[in-house]
JSON list of N, CA and C in Angstrom, two decimals:
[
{"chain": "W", "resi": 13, "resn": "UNK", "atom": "N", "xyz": [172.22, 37.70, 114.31]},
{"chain": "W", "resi": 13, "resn": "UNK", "atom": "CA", "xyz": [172.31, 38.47, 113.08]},
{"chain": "W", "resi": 13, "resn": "UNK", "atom": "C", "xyz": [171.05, 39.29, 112.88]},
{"chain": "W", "resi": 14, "resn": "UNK", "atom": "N", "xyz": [171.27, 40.53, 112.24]},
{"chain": "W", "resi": 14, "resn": "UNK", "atom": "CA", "xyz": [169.76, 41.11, 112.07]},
{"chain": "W", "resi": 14, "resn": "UNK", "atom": "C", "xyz": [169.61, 40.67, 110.67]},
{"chain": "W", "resi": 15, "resn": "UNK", "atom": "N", "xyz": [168.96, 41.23, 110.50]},
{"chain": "W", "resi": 15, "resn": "UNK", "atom": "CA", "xyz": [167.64, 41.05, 108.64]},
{"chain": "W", "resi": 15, "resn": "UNK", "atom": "C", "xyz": [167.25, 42.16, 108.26]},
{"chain": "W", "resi": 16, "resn": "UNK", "atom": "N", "xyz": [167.13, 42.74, 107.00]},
{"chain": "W", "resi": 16, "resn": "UNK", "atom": "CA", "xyz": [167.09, 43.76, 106.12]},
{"chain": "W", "resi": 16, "resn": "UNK", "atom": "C", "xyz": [166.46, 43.84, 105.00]},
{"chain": "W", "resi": 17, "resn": "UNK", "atom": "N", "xyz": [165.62, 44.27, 104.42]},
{"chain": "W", "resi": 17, "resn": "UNK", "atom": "CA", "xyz": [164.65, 44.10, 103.18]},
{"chain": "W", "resi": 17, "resn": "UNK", "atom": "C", "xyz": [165.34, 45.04, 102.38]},
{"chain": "W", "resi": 18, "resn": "UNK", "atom": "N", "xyz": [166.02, 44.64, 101.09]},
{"chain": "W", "resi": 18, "resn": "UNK", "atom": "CA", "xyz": [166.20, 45.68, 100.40]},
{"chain": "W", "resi": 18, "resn": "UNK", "atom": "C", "xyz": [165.32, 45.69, 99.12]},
{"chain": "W", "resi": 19, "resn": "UNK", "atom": "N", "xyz": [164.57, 46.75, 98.58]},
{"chain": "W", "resi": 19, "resn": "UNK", "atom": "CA", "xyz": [164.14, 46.79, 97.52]},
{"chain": "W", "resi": 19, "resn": "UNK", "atom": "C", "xyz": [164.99, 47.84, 96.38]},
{"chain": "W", "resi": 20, "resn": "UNK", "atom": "N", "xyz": [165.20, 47.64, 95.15]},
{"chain": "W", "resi": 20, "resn": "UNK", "atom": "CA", "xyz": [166.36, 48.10, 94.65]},
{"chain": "W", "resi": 20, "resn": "UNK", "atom": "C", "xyz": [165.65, 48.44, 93.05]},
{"chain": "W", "resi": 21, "resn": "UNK", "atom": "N", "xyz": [166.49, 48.93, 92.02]},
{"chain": "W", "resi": 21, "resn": "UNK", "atom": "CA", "xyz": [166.30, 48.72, 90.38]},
{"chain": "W", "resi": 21, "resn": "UNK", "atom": "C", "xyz": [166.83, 47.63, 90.11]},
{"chain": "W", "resi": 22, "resn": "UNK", "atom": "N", "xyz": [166.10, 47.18, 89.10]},
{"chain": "W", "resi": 22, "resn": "UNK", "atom": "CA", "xyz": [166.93, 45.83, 87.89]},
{"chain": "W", "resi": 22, "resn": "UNK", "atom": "C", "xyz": [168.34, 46.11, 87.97]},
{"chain": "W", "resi": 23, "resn": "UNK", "atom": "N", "xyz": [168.42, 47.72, 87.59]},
{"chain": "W", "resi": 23, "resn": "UNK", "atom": "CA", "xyz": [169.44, 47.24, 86.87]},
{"chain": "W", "resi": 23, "resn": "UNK", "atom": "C", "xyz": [170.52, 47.51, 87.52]},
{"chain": "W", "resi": 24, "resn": "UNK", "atom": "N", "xyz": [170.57, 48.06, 89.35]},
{"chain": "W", "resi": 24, "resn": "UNK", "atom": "CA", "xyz": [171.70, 47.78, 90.07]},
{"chain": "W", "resi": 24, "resn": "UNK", "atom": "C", "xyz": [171.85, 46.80, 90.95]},
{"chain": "W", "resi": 25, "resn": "UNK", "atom": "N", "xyz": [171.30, 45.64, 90.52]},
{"chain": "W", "resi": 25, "resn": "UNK", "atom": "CA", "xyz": [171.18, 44.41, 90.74]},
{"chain": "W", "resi": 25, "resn": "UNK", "atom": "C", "xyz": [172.92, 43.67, 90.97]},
{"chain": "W", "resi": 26, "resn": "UNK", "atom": "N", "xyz": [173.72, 43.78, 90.01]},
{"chain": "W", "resi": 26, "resn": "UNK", "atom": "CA", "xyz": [175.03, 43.02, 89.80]},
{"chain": "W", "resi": 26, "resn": "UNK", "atom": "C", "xyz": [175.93, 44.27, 90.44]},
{"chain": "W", "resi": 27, "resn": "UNK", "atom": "N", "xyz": [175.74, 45.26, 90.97]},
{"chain": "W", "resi": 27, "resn": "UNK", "atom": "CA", "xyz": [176.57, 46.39, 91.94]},
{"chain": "W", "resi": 27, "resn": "UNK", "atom": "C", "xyz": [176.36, 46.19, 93.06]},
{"chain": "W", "resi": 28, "resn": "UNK", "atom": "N", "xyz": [174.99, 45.66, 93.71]},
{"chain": "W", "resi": 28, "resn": "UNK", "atom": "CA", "xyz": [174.67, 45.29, 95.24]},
{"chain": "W", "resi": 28, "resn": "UNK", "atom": "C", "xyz": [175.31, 43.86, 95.34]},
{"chain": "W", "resi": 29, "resn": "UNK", "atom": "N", "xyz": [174.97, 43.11, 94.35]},
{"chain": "W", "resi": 29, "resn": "UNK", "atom": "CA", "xyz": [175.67, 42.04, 94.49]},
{"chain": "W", "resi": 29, "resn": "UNK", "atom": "C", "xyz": [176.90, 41.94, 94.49]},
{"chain": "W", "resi": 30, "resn": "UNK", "atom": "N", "xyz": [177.55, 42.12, 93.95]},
{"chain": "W", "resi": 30, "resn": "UNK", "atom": "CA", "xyz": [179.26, 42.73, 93.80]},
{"chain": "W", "resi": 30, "resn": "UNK", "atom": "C", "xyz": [179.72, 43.28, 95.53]},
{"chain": "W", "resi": 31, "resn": "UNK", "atom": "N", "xyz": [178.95, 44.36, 96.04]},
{"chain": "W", "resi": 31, "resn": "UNK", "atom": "CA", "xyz": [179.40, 44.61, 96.83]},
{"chain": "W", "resi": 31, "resn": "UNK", "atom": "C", "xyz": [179.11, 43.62, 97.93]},
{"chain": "W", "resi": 32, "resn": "UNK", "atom": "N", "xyz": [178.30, 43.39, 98.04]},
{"chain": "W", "resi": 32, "resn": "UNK", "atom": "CA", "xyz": [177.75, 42.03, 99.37]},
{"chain": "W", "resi": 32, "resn": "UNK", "atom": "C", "xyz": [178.40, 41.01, 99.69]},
{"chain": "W", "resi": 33, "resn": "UNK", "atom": "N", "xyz": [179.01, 40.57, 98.34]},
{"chain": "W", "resi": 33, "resn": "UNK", "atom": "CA", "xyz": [179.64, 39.18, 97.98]},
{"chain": "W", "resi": 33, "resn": "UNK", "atom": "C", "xyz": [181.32, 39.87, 98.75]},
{"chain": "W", "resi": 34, "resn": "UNK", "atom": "N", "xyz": [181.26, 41.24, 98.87]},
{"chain": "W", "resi": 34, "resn": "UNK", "atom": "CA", "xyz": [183.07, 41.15, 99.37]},
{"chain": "W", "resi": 34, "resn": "UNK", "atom": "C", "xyz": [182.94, 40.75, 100.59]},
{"chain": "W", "resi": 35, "resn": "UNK", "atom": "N", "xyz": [182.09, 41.01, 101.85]},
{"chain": "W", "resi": 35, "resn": "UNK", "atom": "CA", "xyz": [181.92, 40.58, 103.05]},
{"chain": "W", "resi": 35, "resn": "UNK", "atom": "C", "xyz": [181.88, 38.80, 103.19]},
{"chain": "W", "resi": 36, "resn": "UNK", "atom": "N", "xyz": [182.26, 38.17, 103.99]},
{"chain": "W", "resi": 36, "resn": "UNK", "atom": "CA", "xyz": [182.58, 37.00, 104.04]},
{"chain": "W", "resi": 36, "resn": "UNK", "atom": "C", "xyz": [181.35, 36.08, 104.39]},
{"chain": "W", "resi": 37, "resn": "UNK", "atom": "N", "xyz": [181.08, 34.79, 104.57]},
{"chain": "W", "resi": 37, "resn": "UNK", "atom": "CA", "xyz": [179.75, 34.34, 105.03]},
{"chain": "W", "resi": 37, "resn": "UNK", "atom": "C", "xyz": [179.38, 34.78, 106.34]},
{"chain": "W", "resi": 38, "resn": "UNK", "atom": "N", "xyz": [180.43, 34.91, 107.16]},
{"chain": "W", "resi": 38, "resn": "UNK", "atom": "CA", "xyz": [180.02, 35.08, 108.49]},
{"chain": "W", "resi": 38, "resn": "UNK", "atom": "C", "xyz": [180.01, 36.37, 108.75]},
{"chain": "W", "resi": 39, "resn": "UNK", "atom": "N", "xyz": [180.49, 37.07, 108.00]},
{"chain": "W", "resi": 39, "resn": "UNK", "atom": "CA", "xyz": [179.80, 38.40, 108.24]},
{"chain": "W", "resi": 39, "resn": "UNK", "atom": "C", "xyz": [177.75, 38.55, 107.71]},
{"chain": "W", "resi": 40, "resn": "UNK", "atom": "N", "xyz": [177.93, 37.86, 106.69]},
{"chain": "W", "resi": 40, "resn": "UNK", "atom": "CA", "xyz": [176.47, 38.40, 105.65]},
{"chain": "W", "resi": 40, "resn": "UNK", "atom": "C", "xyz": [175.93, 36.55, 104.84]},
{"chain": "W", "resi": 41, "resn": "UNK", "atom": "N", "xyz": [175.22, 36.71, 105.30]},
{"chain": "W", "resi": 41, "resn": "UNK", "atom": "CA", "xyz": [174.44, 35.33, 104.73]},
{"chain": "W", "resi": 41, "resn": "UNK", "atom": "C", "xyz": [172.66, 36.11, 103.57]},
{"chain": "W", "resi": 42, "resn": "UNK", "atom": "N", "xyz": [173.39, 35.77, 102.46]},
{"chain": "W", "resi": 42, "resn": "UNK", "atom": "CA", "xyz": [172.23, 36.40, 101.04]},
{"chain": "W", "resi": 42, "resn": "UNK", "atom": "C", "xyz": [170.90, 35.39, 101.40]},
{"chain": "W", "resi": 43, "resn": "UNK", "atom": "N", "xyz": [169.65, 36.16, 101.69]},
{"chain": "W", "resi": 43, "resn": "UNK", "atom": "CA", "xyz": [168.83, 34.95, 101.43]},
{"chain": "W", "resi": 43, "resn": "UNK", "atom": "C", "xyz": [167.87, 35.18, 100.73]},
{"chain": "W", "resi": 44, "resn": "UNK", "atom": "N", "xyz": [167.63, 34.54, 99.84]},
{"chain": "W", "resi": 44, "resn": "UNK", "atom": "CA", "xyz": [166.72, 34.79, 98.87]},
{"chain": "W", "resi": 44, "resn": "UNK", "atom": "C", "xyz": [165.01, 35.35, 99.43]},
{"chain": "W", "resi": 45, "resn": "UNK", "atom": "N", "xyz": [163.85, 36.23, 98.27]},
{"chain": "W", "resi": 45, "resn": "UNK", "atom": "CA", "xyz": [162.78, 36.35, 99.20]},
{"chain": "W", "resi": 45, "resn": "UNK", "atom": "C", "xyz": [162.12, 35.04, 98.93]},
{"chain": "W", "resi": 46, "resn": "UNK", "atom": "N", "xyz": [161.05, 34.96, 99.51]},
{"chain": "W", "resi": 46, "resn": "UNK", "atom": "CA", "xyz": [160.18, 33.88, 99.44]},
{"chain": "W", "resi": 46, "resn": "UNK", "atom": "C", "xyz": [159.35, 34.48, 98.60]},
{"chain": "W", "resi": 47, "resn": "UNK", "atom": "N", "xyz": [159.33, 33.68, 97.38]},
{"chain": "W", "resi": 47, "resn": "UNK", "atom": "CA", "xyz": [157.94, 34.47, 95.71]},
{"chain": "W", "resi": 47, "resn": "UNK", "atom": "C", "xyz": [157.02, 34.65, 96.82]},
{"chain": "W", "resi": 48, "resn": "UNK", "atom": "N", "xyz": [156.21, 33.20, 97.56]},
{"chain": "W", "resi": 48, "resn": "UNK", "atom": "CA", "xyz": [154.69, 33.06, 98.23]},
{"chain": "W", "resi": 48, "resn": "UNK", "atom": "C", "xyz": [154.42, 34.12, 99.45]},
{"chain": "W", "resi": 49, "resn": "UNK", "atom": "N", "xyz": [155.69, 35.07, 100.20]},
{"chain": "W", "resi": 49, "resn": "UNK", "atom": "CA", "xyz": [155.79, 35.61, 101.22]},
{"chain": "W", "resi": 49, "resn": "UNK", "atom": "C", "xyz": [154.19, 36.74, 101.08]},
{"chain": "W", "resi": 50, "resn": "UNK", "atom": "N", "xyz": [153.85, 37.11, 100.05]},
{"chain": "W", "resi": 50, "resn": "UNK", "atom": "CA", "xyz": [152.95, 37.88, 100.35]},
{"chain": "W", "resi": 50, "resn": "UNK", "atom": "C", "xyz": [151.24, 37.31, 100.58]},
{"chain": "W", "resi": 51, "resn": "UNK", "atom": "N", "xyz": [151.74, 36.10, 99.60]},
{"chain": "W", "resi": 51, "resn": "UNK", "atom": "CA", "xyz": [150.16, 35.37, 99.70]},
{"chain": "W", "resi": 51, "resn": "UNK", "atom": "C", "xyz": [150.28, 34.73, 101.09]},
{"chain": "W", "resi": 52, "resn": "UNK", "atom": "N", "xyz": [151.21, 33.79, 102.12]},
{"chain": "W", "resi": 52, "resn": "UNK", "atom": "CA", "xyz": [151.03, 33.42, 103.08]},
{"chain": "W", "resi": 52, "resn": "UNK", "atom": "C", "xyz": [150.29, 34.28, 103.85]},
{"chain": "W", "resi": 53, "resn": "UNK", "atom": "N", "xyz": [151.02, 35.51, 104.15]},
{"chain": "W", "resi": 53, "resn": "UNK", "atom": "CA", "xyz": [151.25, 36.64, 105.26]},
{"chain": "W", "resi": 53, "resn": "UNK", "atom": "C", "xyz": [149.31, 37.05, 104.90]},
{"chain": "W", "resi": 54, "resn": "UNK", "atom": "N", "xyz": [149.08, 37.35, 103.94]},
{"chain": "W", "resi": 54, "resn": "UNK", "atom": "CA", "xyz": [147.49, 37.11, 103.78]},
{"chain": "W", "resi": 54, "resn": "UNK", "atom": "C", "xyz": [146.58, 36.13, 104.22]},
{"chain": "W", "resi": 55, "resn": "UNK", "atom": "N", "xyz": [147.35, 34.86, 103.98]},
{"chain": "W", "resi": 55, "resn": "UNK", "atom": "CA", "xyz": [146.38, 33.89, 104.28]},
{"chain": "W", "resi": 55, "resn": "UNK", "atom": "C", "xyz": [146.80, 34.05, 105.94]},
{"chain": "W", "resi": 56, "resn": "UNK", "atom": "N", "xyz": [147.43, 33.85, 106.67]},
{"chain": "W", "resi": 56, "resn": "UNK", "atom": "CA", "xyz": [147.76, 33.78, 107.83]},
{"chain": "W", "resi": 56, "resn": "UNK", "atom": "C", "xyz": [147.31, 34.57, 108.53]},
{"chain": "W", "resi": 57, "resn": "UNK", "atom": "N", "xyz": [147.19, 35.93, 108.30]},
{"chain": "W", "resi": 57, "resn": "UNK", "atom": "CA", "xyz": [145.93, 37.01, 108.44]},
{"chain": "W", "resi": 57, "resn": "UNK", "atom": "C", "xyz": [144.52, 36.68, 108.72]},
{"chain": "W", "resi": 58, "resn": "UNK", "atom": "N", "xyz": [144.67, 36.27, 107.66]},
{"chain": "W", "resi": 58, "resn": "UNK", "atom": "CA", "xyz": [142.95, 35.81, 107.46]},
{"chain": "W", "resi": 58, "resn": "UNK", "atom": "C", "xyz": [142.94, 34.91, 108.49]},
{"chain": "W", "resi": 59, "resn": "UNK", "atom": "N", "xyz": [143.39, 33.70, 108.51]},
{"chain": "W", "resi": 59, "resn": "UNK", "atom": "CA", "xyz": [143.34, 32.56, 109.58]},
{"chain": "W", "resi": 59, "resn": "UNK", "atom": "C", "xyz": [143.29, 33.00, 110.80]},
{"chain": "W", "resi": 60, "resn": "UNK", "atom": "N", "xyz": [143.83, 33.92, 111.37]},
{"chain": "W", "resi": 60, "resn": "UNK", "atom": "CA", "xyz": [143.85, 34.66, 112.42]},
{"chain": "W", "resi": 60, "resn": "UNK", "atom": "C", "xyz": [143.03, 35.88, 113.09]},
{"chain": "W", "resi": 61, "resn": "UNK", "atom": "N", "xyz": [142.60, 36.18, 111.93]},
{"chain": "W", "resi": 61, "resn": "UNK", "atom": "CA", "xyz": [141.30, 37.24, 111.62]},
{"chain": "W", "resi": 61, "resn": "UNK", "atom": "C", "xyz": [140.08, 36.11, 112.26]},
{"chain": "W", "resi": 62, "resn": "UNK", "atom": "N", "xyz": [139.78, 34.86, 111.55]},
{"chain": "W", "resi": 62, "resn": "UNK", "atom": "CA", "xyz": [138.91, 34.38, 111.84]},
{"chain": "W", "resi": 62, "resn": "UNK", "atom": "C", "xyz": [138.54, 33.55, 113.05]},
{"chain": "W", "resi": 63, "resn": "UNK", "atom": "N", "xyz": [140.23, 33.23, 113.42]},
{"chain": "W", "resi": 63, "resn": "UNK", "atom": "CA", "xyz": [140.45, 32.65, 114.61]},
{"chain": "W", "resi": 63, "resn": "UNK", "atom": "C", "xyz": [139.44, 33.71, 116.00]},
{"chain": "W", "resi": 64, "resn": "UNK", "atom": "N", "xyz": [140.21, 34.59, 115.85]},
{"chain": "W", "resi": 64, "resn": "UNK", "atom": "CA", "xyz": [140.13, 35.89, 116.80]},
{"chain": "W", "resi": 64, "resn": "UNK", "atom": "C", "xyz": [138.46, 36.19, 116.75]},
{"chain": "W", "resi": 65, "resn": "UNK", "atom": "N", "xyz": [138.18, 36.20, 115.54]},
{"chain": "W", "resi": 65, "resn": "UNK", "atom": "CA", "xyz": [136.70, 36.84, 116.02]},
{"chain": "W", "resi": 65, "resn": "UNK", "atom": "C", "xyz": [135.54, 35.24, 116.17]},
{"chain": "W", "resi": 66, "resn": "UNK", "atom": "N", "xyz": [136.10, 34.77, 116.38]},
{"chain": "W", "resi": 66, "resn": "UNK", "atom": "CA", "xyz": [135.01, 33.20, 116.55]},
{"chain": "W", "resi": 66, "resn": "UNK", "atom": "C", "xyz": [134.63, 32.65, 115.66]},
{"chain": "W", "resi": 67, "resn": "UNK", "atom": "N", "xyz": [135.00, 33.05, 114.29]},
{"chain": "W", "resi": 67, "resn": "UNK", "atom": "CA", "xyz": [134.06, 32.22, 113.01]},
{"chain": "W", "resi": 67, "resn": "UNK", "atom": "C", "xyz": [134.94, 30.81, 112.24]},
{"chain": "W", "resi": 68, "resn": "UNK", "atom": "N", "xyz": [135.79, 30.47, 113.12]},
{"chain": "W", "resi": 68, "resn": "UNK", "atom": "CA", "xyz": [136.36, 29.20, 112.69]},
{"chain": "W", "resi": 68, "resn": "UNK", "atom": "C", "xyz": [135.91, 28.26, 113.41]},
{"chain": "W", "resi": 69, "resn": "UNK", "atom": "N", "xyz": [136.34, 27.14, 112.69]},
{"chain": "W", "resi": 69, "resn": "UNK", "atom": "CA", "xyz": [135.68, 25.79, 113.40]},
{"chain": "W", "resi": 69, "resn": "UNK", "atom": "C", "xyz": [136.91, 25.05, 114.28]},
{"chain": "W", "resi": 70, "resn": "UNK", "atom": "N", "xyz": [136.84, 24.60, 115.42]},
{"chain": "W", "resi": 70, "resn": "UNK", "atom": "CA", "xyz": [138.22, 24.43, 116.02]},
{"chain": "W", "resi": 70, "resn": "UNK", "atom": "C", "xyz": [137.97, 23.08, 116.83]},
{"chain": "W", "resi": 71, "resn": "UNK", "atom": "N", "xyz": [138.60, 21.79, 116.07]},
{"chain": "W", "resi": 71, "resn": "UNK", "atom": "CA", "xyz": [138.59, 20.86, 116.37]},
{"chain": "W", "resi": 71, "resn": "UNK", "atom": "C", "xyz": [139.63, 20.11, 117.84]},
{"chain": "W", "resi": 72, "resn": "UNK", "atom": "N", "xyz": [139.06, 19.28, 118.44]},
{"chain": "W", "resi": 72, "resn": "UNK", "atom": "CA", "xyz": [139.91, 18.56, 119.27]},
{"chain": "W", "resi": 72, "resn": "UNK", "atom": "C", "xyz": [140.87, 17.38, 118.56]},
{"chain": "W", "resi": 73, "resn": "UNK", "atom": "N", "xyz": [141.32, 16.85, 119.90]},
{"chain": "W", "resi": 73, "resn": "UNK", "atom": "CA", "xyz": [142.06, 15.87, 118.86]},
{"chain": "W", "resi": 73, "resn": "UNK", "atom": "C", "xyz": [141.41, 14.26, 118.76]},
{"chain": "W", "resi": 74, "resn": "UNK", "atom": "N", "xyz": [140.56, 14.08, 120.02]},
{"chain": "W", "resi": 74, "resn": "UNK", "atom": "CA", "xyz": [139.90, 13.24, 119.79]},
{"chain": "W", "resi": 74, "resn": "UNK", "atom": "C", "xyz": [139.06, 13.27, 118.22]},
{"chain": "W", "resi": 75, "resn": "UNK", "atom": "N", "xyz": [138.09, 14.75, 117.91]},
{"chain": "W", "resi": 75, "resn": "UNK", "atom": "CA", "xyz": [137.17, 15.19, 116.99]},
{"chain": "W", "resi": 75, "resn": "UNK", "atom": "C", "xyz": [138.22, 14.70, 115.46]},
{"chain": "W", "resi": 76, "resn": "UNK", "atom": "N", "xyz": [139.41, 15.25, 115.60]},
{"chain": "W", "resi": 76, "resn": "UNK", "atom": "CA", "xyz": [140.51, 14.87, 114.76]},
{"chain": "W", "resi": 76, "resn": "UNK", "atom": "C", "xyz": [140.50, 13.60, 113.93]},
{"chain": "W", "resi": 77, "resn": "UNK", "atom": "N", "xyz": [140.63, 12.51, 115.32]},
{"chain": "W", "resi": 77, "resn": "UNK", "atom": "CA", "xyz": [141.12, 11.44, 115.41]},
{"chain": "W", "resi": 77, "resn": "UNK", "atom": "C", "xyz": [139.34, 10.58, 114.25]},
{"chain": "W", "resi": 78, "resn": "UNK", "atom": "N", "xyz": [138.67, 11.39, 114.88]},
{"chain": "W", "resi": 78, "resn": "UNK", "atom": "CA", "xyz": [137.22, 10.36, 114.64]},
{"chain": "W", "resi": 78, "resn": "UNK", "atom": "C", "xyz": [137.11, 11.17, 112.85]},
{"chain": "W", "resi": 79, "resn": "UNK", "atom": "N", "xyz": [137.39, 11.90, 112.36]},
{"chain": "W", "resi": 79, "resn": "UNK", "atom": "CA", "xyz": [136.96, 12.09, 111.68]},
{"chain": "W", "resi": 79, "resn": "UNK", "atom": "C", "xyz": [137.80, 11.55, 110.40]},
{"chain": "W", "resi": 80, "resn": "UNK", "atom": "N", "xyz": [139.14, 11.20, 111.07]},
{"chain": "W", "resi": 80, "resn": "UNK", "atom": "CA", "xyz": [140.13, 10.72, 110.05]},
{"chain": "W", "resi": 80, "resn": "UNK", "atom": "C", "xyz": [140.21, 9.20, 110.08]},
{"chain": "W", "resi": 81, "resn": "UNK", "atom": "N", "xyz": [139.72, 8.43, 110.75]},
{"chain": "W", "resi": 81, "resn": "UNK", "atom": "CA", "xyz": [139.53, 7.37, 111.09]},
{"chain": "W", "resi": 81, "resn": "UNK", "atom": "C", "xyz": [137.98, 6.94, 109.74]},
{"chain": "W", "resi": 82, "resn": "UNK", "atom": "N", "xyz": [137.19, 7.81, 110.10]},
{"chain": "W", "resi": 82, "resn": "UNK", "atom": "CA", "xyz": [136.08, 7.90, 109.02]},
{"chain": "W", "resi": 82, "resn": "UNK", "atom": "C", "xyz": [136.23, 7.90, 107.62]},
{"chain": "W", "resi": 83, "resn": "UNK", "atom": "N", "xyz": [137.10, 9.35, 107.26]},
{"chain": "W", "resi": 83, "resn": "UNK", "atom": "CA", "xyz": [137.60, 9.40, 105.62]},
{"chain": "W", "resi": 83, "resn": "UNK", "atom": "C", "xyz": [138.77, 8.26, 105.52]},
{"chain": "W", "resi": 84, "resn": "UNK", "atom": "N", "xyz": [139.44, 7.20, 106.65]},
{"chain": "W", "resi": 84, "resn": "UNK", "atom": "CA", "xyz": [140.32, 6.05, 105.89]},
{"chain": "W", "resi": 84, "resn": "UNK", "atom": "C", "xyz": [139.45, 4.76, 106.10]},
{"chain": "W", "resi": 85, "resn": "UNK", "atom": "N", "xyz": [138.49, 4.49, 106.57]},
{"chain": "W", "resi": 85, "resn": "UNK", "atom": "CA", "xyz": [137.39, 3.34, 106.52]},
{"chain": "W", "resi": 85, "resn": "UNK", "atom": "C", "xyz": [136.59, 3.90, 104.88]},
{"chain": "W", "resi": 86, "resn": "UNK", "atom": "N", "xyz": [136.36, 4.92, 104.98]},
{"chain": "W", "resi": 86, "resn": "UNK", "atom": "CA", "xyz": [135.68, 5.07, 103.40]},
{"chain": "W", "resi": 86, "resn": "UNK", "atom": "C", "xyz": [136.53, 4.91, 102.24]},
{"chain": "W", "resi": 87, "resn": "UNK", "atom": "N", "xyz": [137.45, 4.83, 102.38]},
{"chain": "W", "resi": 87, "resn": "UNK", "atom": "CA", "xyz": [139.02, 4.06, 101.13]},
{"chain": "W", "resi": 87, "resn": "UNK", "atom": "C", "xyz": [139.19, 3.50, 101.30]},
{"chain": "W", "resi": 88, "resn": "UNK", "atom": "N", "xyz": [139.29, 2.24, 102.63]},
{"chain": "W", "resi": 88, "resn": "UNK", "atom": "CA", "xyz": [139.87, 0.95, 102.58]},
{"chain": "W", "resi": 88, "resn": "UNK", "atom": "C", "xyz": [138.64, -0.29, 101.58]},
{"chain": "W", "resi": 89, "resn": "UNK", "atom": "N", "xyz": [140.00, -0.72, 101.44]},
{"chain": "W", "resi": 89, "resn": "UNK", "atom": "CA", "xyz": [139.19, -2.03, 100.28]},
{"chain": "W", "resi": 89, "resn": "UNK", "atom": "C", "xyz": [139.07, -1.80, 98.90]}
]
């Protein structure tokens, strides 16, 4: 299936819908946007921005393992 962004008015909101709804599911599946889609796509940017130019910190899994092992010995008891 492809994907399509439509941006539209308020107020022909219940005419796009009207028409969409005549096509069957398997023709057209409605999917709502995601509210957060613009803040991710930023943050994910960024994460990748920082990835790419070397200024992140990039743990192993041993480094992982020891450090989470640490913050649950400092809560137990």
């Amino acid at each position: 299936m492809d994907a399509i962004r439509l941006e539209f008015q308020p107020e022909i909101k219940e005419k796009i819908l009207s028409f969409l709804n005549s096509f069957s599911s398997d023709e057209l599946k409605i999917t709502p946007e995601d509210p957060d889609f613009d803040e991710n796509k930023r943050k994910v940017h960024a994460a990748y921005s920082k990835l790419k130019n070397g200024t992140t910190k990039l743990y192993t899994l041993e480094e992982v393992d020891e450090i989470l092992e640490k913050t649950i010995s400092k809560y137990e008891d």
